[in-house]
Short mmCIF file of C-alpha atoms in Angstrom, two decimals:
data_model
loop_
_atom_site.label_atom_id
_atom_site.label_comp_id
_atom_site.label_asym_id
_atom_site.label_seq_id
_atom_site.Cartn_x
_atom_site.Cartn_y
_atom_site.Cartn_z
CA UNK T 1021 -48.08 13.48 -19.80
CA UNK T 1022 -47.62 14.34 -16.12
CA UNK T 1023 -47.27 17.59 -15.07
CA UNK T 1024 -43.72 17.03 -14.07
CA UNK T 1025 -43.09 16.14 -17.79
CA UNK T 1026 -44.28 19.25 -18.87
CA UNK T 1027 -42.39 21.31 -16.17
CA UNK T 1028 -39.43 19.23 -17.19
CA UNK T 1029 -40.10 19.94 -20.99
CA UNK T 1030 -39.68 23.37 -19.91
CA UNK T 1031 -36.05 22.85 -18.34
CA UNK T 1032 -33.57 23.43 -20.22
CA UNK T 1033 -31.46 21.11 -21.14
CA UNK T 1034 -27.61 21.22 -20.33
CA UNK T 1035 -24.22 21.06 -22.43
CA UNK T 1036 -21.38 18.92 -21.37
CA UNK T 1037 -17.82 19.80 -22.53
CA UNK T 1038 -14.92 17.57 -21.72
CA UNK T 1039 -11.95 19.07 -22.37
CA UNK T 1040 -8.81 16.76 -22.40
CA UNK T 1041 -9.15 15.46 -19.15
CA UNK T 1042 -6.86 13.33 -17.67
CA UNK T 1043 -6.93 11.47 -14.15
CA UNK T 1044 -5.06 9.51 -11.75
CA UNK T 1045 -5.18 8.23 -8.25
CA UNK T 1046 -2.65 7.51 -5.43
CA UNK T 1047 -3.41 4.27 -3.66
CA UNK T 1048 -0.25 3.19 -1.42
CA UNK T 1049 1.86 5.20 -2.72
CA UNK T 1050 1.08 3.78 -6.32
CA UNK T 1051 -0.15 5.87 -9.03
CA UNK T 1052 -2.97 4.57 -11.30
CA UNK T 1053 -3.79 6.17 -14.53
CA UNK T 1054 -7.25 5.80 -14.97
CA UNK T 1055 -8.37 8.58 -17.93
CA UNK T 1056 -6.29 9.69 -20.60
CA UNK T 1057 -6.50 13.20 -22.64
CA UNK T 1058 -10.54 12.38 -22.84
CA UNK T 1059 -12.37 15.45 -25.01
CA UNK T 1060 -15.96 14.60 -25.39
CA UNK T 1061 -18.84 17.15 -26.29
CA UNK T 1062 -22.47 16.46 -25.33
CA UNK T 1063 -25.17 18.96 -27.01
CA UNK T 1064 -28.19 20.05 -25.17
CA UNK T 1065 -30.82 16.99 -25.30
CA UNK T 1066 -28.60 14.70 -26.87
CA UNK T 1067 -28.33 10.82 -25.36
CA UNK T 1068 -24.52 9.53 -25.31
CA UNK T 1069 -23.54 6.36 -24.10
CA UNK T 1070 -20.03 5.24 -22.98
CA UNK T 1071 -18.62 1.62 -23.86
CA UNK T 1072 -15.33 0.56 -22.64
CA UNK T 1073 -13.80 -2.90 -20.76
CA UNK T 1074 -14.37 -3.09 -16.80
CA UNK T 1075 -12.68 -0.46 -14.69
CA UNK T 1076 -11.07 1.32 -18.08
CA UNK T 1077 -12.73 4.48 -16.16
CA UNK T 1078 -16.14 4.93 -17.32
CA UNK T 1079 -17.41 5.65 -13.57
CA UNK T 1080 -14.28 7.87 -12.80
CA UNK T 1081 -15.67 10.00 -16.04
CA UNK T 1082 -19.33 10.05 -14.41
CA UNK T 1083 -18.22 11.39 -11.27
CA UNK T 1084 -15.89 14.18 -12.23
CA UNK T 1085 -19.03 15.53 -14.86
CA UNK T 1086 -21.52 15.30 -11.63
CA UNK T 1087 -18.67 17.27 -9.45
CA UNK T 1088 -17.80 14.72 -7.06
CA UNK T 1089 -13.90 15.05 -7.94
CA UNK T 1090 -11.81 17.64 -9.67
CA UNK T 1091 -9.99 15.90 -12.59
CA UNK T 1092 -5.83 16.16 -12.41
CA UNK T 1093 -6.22 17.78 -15.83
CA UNK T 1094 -8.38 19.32 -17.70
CA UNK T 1095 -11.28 20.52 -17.35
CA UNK T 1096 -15.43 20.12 -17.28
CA UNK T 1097 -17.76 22.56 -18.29
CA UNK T 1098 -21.91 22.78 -18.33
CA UNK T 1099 -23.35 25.06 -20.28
CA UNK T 1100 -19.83 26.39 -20.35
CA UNK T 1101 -19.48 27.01 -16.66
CA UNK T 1102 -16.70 24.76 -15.10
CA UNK T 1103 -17.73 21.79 -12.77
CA UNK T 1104 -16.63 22.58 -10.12
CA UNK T 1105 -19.14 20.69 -6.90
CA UNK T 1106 -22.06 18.91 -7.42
CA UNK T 1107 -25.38 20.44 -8.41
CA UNK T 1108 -28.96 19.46 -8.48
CA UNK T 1109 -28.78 20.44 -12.23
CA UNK T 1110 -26.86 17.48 -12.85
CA UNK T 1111 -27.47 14.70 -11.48
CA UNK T 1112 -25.93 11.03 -10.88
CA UNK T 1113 -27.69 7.63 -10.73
CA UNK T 1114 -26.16 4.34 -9.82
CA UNK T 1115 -26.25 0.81 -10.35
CA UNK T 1116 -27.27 0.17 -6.92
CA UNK T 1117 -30.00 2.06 -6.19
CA UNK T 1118 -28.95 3.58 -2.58
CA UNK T 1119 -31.78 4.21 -0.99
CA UNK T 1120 -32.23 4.72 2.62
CA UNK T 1121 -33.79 1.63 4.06
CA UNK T 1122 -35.99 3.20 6.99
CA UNK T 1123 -37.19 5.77 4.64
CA UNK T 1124 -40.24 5.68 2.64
CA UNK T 1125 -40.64 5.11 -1.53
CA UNK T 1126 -42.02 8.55 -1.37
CA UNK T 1127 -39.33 9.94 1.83
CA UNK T 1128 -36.64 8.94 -0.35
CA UNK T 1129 -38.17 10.56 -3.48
CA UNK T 1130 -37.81 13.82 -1.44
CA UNK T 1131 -34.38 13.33 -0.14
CA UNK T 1132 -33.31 16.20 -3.01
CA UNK T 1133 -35.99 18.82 -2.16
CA UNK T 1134 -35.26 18.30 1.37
CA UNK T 1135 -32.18 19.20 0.86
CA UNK T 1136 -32.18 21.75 -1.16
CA UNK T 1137 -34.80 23.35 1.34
CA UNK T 1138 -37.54 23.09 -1.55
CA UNK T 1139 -40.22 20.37 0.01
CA UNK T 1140 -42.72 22.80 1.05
CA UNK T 1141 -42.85 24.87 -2.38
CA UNK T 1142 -42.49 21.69 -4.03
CA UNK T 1143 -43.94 18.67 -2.21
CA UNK T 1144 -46.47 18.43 -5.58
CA UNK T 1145 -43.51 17.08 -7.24
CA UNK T 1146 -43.24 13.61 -5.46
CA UNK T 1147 -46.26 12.26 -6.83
CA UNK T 1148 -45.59 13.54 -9.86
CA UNK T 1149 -42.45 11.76 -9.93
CA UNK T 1150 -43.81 8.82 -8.57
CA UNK T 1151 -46.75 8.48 -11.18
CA UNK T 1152 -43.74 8.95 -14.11
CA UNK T 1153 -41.96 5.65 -12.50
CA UNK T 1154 -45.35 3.91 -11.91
CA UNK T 1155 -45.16 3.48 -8.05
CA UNK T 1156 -47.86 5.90 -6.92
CA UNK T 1157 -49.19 2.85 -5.05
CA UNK T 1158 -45.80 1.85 -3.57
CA UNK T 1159 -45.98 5.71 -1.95
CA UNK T 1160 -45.61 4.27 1.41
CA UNK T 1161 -43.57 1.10 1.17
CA UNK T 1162 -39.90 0.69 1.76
CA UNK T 1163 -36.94 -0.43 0.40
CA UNK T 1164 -37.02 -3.64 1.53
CA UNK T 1165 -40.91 -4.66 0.17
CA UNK T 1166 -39.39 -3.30 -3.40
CA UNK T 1167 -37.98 -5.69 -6.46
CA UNK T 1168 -34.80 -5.02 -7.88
CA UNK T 1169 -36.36 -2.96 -10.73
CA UNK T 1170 -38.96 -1.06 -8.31
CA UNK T 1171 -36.44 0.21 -6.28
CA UNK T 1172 -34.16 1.55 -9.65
CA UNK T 1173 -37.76 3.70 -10.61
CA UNK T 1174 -37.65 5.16 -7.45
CA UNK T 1175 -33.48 5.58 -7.55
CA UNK T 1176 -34.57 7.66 -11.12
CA UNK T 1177 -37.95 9.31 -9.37
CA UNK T 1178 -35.36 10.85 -7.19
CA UNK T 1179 -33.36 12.17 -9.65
CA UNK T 1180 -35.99 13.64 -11.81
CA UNK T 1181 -37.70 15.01 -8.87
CA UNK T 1182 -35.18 17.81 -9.21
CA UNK T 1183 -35.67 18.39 -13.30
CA UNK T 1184 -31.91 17.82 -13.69
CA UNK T 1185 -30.76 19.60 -17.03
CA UNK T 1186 -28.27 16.84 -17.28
CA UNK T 1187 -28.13 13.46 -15.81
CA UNK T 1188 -25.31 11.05 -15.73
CA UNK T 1189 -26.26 7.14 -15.23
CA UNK T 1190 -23.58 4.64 -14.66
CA UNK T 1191 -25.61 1.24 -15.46
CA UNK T 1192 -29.01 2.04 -13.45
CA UNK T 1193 -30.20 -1.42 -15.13
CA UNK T 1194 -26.84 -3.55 -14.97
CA UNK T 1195 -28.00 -5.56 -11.96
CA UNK T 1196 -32.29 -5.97 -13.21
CA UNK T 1197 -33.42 -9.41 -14.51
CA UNK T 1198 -32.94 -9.55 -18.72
CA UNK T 1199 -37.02 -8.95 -18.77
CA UNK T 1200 -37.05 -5.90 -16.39
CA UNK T 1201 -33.96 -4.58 -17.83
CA UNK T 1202 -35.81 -4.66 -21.19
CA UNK T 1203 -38.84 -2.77 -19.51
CA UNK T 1204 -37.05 -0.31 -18.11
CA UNK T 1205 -35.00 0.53 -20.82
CA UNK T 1206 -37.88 1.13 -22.73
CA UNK T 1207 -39.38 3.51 -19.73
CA UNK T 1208 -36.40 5.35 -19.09
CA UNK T 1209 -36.29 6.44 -23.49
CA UNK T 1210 -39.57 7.68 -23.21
CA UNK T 1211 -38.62 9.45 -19.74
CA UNK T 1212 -35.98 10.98 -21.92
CA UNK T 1213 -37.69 11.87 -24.98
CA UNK T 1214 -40.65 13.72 -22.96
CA UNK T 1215 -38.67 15.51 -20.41
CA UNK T 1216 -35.75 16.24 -22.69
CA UNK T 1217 -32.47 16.15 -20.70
CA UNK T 1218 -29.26 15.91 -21.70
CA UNK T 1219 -28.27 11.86 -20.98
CA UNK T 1220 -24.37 10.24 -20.28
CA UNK T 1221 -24.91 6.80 -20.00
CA UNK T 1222 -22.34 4.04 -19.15
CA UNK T 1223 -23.09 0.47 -19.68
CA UNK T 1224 -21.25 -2.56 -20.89
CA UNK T 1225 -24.32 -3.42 -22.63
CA UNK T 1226 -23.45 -3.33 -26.59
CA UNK T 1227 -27.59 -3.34 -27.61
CA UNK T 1228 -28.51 -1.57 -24.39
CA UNK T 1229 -26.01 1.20 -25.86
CA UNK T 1230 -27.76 1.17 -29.98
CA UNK T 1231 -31.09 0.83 -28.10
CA UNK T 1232 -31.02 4.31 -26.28
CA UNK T 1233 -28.08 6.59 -27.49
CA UNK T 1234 -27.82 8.92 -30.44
CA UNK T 1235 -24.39 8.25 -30.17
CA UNK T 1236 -22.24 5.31 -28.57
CA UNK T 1237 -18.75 5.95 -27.56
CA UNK T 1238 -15.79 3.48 -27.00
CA UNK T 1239 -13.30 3.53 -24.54
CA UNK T 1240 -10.20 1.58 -24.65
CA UNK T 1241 -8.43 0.06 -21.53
CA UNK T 1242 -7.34 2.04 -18.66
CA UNK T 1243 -6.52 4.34 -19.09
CA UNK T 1244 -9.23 5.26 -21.02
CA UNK T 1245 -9.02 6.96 -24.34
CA UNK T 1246 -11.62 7.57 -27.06
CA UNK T 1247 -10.88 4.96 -29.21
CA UNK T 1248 -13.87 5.46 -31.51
CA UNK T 1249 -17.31 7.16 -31.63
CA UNK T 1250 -20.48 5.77 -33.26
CA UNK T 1251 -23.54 7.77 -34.57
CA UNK T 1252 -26.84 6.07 -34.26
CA UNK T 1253 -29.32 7.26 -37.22
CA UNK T 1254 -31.89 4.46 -36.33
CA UNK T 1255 -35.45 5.77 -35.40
CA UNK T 1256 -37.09 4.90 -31.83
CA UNK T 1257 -38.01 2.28 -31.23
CA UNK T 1258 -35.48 0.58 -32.65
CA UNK T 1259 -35.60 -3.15 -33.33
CA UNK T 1260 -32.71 -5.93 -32.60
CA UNK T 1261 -33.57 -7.57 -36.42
CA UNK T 1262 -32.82 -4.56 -37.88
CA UNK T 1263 -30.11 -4.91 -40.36
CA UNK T 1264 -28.81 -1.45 -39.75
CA UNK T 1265 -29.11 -2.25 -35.94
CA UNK T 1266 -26.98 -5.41 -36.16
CA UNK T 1267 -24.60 -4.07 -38.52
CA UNK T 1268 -23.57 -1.37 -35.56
CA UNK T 1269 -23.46 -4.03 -32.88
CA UNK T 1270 -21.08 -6.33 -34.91
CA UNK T 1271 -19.05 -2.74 -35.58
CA UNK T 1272 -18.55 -1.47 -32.29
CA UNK T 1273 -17.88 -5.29 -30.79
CA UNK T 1274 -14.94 -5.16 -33.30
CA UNK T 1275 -13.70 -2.26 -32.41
CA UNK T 1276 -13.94 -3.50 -28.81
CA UNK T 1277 -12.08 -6.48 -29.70
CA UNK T 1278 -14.46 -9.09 -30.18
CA UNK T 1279 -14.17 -10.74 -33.18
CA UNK T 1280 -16.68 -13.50 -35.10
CA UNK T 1281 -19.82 -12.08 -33.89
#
């Protein structure tokens, strides 16, 4: 274990409270109801992920729990403190990784501690990060000389850089190759189970969902409500074969409306 694992280990892990939020947006002068009445608790250290059709709202949720937008209403609390701006406690990665192309692997990595005015004090932290990912020897690359999954390690180095308490991922592996996707799935669990924060995931991926989550939510259209919650009492790893496994796909692709399966 790295040392940033164990100085993550330390970090405490956050709460998320989501307390009958609803939203809306104003495009042209037409109103589109995007969440409805959602209230969703996440306990410190526990893995959720959110299942729902395209654009039900799933992303919309993401942003208002990293602080990026207020919700209409309701409200969002960590560690019962209301969201109100983003924070490097909680932190947001995307599908696309966004990294700045004429920066370094290891420049980007310290985009956060730059920011925050911490690179000095903290500089130790990059190759820390780095070695967690498994690009110490892509240090000095960029962007461009990265594959698809390469640059989505550094997109997460990044993140964990800052030992977010809580960190909110909207499909980091949607856009990876089936056999990196698989890799990095399995990375990112034991990321999780070392470090120990407190993990929203959205994904449309039904086994991507039962692979890594304690606990799989489903949304229905937009706008999205909780249509139903699943609990996940399978061990890690956890195996596709497994009758238990395939017995909670085939339940929550009902419940999403896909029948015969």
């Amino acid at each position: 274990m790295t040392a940033l694992v164990k100085e993550a280990a330390v970090q405490r892990a956050l709460s998320l409270d989501i307390r009958s939020v609803s939203h809306h947006y104003d495009i042209a002068g037409v109103r589109f109801e995007v969440l409805d009445d959602i209230s969703l608790s996440l306990e410190p250290g526990e893995f959720v992920a959110l299942l729902g059709p395209s654009g039900c709202g799933k992303s919309t949720l993401l942003r208002l729990a990293a602080g990026l937008e207020r919700p209409r209403t309701g409200t969002l609390l960590e560690d019962n403190t209301e969201i109100e701006a983003p924070d490097p406690s909680r932190l947001l990665v995307f599908q696309d990784p966004t990294l700045f192309p004429w920066r370094t692997v290891r420049k980007n990595v310290a985009t956060g501690l730059e920011a925050r005015g911490l690179l000095p004090e903290k500089a130790h932290r990059i190759d820390e990060a780095l070695s967690l990912v498994r690009l110490e020897d892509f240090a000095n690359a960029y962007p461009r000389q990265l594959s698809g999954g390469m640059a989505q390690r550094v997109a997460l180095a990044r993140a964990l850089v800052n030992d977010p308490g809580l960190l909110l991922l909207d499909e980091p592996f949607g856009k990876l190759d089936s056999l990196t996707r698989l890799s990095l799935q399995t990375e990112f669990l034991k990321l999780w189970q070392n470090a120990g924060f407190t993990a929203l995931l959205v994904t449309h991926d039904v086994e991507e969902a039962l692979l890594l989550a304690g606990r799989v939510v489903v949304l229905s259209d937009r706008p999205a409500r909780i249509l139903a919650e699943f609990k996940v009492p399978l061990d890690y790893p956890r195996h596709r074969d497994d009758p238990d496994f395939i017995r909670l796909r085939r339940d929550i692709l009902h419940r999403l409306g896909v029948q015969n399966v």
